[in-house]
Amino acid sequence: MTDQTPKRLFIKTYGCQMNVYDSQRMAEAMGAEGYVETDRPEDADMVLLNTCHIREKAAEKLYSDLGRLKPLKAERPDLRIGVAGCVAQAEGEEIIRRMPLVDLVVGPQAYHRLPAMARGQGPAVDTDFPAEDKFDHLPQRRATRRAPAAFLTVQEGCDKFCAFCVVPYTRGAEVSRPAARILAEARDLVARGVREITLLGQNVNGWHGDGLSGFGGLIRALAAIEGLDRIRYTTSHPNDMADDLIEAHRDIAQLMPYLHLPVQSGSDRILKAMNRRHTAEQYLRLIDRIRAARPDIMLTSDFIVGFPGEIDEDHAATLRLVEQVGFGSAFSFKYSPRPGTPAHGRPLVDDSIADARLQELQALLTRQQRAAQEGMIGRRLGVLFEKPGRLPGQMVGKSDYLHSVFVHAPQARPGDLVQVRIRASAPNSLEGELA
Ligand code: 5AD
Ligand code: SF4
């Protein structure tokens, strides 16, 4: 502690789960400096915005939120405002030039230096990819809000260079954390009451560590940890679904029957223009092999519509692929050109056409999601309770397939892993009773 009175830190997180993880680690690092977290920027001594650069809309949120902070900063000039994450990496000093109320800017690979920056030591802008590993310089995990499910970053960055994607530039080259560190962090989380771990990486199934045979080997090693009941991972690239990982889905009970496997498009022409390096047919054959290993697996995906050059036939091929696979749910986005990426500057698809395609795809995906949820009615599923629900005596948790499930269970507590008979399906959740 550098001060006696606790200072207050407000963090807002945008974007992916890795940002959620990073925000937790930044809060821990600032905790060691005497900062405690607050839910209200009005009460904060420091506001930290942990940003996402994946689409233009995501990046623009930073500037509208900074605009809203202006009166607060005018009232209290000693309020410190920091920008972290992927916009920080991509735009660096430009952020301060555009928004002078920002005091510091820190990229995703440099945030172990945030405490020093906040103390006024070191530069106001740090977007280095330092040689030292940030994880070696961060304090040990702390159970801030005791939750039974936790994230654990095992891999960062990406070398795939999909033509639309900022990740190789904002998160850098692919780096895998050493197996021993990952296992130690997992054991530590389990010792603090965590029962479910989601392994994170921009290209998580490309993890290649020391001593273990690929990502499947890492999952096997994690499954040996007593008390770790559930393992998940995200996000994966189809070309890195190795045999040992598919076999892990067959053999390891703790590995949940759920796989997020973005395909982006069902058209070979567009997949090629996107530099995805696989065809629609190869994706479908891969799905066959995964389903042969784990027949009840639920598949989810990401799609981009309106990628430059996409014509009606390409869009029809995407709809066809969706029909053939049958997804439990999926995210779909209109293409957003990102500065610095290979596809930036390519002629855009007419906006109204892209909008119509997005609507059509989303309608199909919504039908599939509803059908998948209704297929759960009558089934017995494992549910890990996370917190009380809105109704008295109610708990809410995640099913094996990652659905939110509401259950009347007055005796239960967060962290209980129970069997639930599913009774009904709502638009974004299920309802069930203790089995
Ligand atoms: N425009 C629209 N969507 C994008 N995604 C990534 N980059 C872009 C972009 N430039 C989507 C992809 C990816 C998900 C995380 O975001 O579908 O899988
Ligand atoms: Fe957004 Fe990608 Fe950065 Fe995650 S890694 S915050 S999705 S730009």
mmCIF file of N, CA and C and ligand atoms in Angstrom, residues 16 53-56 163-167 235 260 262-264 276 301-305 307 331-338 341, ligand 1:
data_model
loop_
_atom_site.group_PDB
_atom_site.id
_atom_site.type_symbol
_atom_site.label_atom_id
_atom_site.label_comp_id
_atom_site.label_asym_id
_atom_site.label_seq_id
_atom_site.Cartn_x
_atom_site.Cartn_y
_atom_site.Cartn_z
ATOM 1 N N CYS A 16 -14.356 -8.755 -25.626
ATOM 2 C CA CYS A 16 -14.366 -10.208 -25.444
ATOM 3 C C CYS A 16 -14.073 -10.615 -24.007
ATOM 4 N N HIS A 53 -11.453 -3.130 -30.155
ATOM 5 C CA HIS A 53 -11.229 -2.484 -31.450
ATOM 6 C C HIS A 53 -11.775 -3.324 -32.600
ATOM 7 N N ILE A 54 -12.528 -4.369 -32.285
ATOM 8 C CA ILE A 54 -12.827 -5.391 -33.304
ATOM 9 C C ILE A 54 -13.680 -4.848 -34.447
ATOM 10 N N ARG A 55 -14.677 -4.006 -34.100
ATOM 11 C CA ARG A 55 -15.496 -3.349 -35.117
ATOM 12 C C ARG A 55 -15.557 -1.870 -34.811
ATOM 13 N N GLU A 56 -15.905 -1.070 -35.822
ATOM 14 C CA GLU A 56 -15.879 0.372 -35.640
ATOM 15 C C GLU A 56 -16.773 0.800 -34.477
ATOM 16 N N ALA A 163 -8.343 -11.520 -43.202
ATOM 17 C CA ALA A 163 -8.218 -10.219 -43.869
ATOM 18 C C ALA A 163 -9.012 -9.101 -43.182
ATOM 19 N N PHE A 164 -10.009 -9.482 -42.348
ATOM 20 C CA PHE A 164 -10.870 -8.468 -41.729
ATOM 21 C C PHE A 164 -10.406 -8.070 -40.335
ATOM 22 N N CYS A 165 -9.436 -8.768 -39.755
ATOM 23 C CA CYS A 165 -9.296 -8.806 -38.291
ATOM 24 C C CYS A 165 -8.125 -7.995 -37.739
ATOM 25 N N VAL A 166 -8.411 -7.235 -36.675
ATOM 26 C CA VAL A 166 -7.393 -6.396 -36.035
ATOM 27 C C VAL A 166 -6.527 -7.156 -35.019
ATOM 28 N N VAL A 167 -6.965 -8.354 -34.629
ATOM 29 C CA VAL A 167 -6.316 -9.014 -33.494
ATOM 30 C C VAL A 167 -4.794 -9.183 -33.640
ATOM 31 N N THR A 235 -11.436 -18.731 -27.985
ATOM 32 C CA THR A 235 -12.090 -19.083 -29.228
ATOM 33 C C THR A 235 -11.160 -19.900 -30.101
ATOM 34 N N HIS A 260 -17.323 -23.395 -29.493
ATOM 35 C CA HIS A 260 -17.494 -22.189 -30.309
ATOM 36 C C HIS A 260 -16.443 -22.237 -31.415
ATOM 37 N N PRO A 262 -15.853 -20.448 -34.907
ATOM 38 C CA PRO A 262 -16.236 -19.482 -35.938
ATOM 39 C C PRO A 262 -15.912 -19.972 -37.340
ATOM 40 N N VAL A 263 -16.865 -19.772 -38.255
ATOM 41 C CA VAL A 263 -16.622 -20.140 -39.663
ATOM 42 C C VAL A 263 -16.649 -18.899 -40.549
ATOM 43 N N GLN A 264 -17.357 -17.861 -40.129
ATOM 44 C CA GLN A 264 -17.420 -16.540 -40.796
ATOM 45 C C GLN A 264 -18.253 -16.518 -42.068
ATOM 46 N N ARG A 276 -9.128 -17.395 -44.768
ATOM 47 C CA ARG A 276 -9.443 -18.337 -43.696
ATOM 48 C C ARG A 276 -8.716 -19.676 -43.887
ATOM 49 N N SER A 301 -21.048 -20.365 -33.395
ATOM 50 C CA SER A 301 -20.128 -19.842 -34.404
ATOM 51 C C SER A 301 -20.235 -18.324 -34.511
ATOM 52 N N ASP A 302 -19.339 -17.758 -35.312
ATOM 53 C CA ASP A 302 -19.404 -16.335 -35.680
ATOM 54 C C ASP A 302 -19.514 -16.229 -37.198
ATOM 55 N N PHE A 303 -20.264 -15.218 -37.643
ATOM 56 C CA PHE A 303 -20.417 -14.964 -39.083
ATOM 57 C C PHE A 303 -20.213 -13.484 -39.378
ATOM 58 N N ILE A 304 -19.635 -13.220 -40.530
ATOM 59 C CA ILE A 304 -19.561 -11.849 -41.039
ATOM 60 C C ILE A 304 -20.333 -11.810 -42.349
ATOM 61 N N VAL A 305 -21.295 -10.905 -42.463
ATOM 62 C CA VAL A 305 -21.980 -10.723 -43.750
ATOM 63 C C VAL A 305 -21.515 -9.421 -44.384
ATOM 64 N N PHE A 307 -18.986 -9.046 -46.432
ATOM 65 C CA PHE A 307 -17.544 -8.909 -46.653
ATOM 66 C C PHE A 307 -17.333 -8.442 -48.096
ATOM 67 N N PHE A 331 -23.121 -15.698 -33.216
ATOM 68 C CA PHE A 331 -23.027 -14.257 -33.394
ATOM 69 C C PHE A 331 -22.868 -13.966 -34.874
ATOM 70 N N SER A 332 -23.561 -12.919 -35.343
ATOM 71 C CA SER A 332 -23.357 -12.523 -36.736
ATOM 72 C C SER A 332 -23.237 -11.009 -36.799
ATOM 73 N N PHE A 333 -22.322 -10.561 -37.639
ATOM 74 C CA PHE A 333 -21.966 -9.150 -37.705
ATOM 75 C C PHE A 333 -21.931 -8.687 -39.145
ATOM 76 N N LYS A 334 -22.242 -7.418 -39.328
ATOM 77 C CA LYS A 334 -21.997 -6.802 -40.630
ATOM 78 C C LYS A 334 -20.526 -6.427 -40.691
ATOM 79 N N TYR A 335 -19.915 -6.681 -41.836
ATOM 80 C CA TYR A 335 -18.496 -6.377 -41.989
ATOM 81 C C TYR A 335 -18.219 -4.918 -41.675
ATOM 82 N N SER A 336 -17.167 -4.689 -40.924
ATOM 83 C CA SER A 336 -16.752 -3.337 -40.551
ATOM 84 C C SER A 336 -15.280 -3.183 -40.942
ATOM 85 N N PRO A 337 -14.980 -2.287 -41.893
ATOM 86 C CA PRO A 337 -13.584 -2.165 -42.327
ATOM 87 C C PRO A 337 -12.713 -1.597 -41.213
ATOM 88 N N ARG A 338 -11.585 -2.251 -40.948
ATOM 89 C CA ARG A 338 -10.715 -1.827 -39.856
ATOM 90 C C ARG A 338 -9.389 -1.336 -40.399
ATOM 91 N N THR A 341 -5.912 -3.419 -41.620
ATOM 92 C CA THR A 341 -6.121 -4.828 -41.982
ATOM 93 C C THR A 341 -6.101 -4.974 -43.504
HETATM 94 N N1 5AD B 1 -16.079 -6.715 -39.100
HETATM 95 C C1 5AD B 1 -17.121 -7.436 -38.603
HETATM 96 N N2 5AD B 1 -16.962 -8.472 -37.765
HETATM 97 C C2 5AD B 1 -15.709 -8.795 -37.399
HETATM 98 N N3 5AD B 1 -15.238 -9.766 -36.598
HETATM 99 C C3 5AD B 1 -13.900 -9.653 -36.528
HETATM 100 N N4 5AD B 1 -13.475 -8.637 -37.286
HETATM 101 C C4 5AD B 1 -14.587 -8.086 -37.841
HETATM 102 C C5 5AD B 1 -14.805 -7.006 -38.737
HETATM 103 N N5 5AD B 1 -13.788 -6.291 -39.233
HETATM 104 C C6 5AD B 1 -16.086 -10.771 -35.963
HETATM 105 C C7 5AD B 1 -15.689 -12.176 -36.384
HETATM 106 C C8 5AD B 1 -14.998 -12.704 -35.178
HETATM 107 C C9 5AD B 1 -15.740 -12.017 -34.074
HETATM 108 C C10 5AD B 1 -15.048 -11.988 -32.759
HETATM 109 O O1 5AD B 1 -15.924 -10.719 -34.559
HETATM 110 O O2 5AD B 1 -16.868 -12.897 -36.676
HETATM 111 O O3 5AD B 1 -15.068 -14.127 -35.080
#
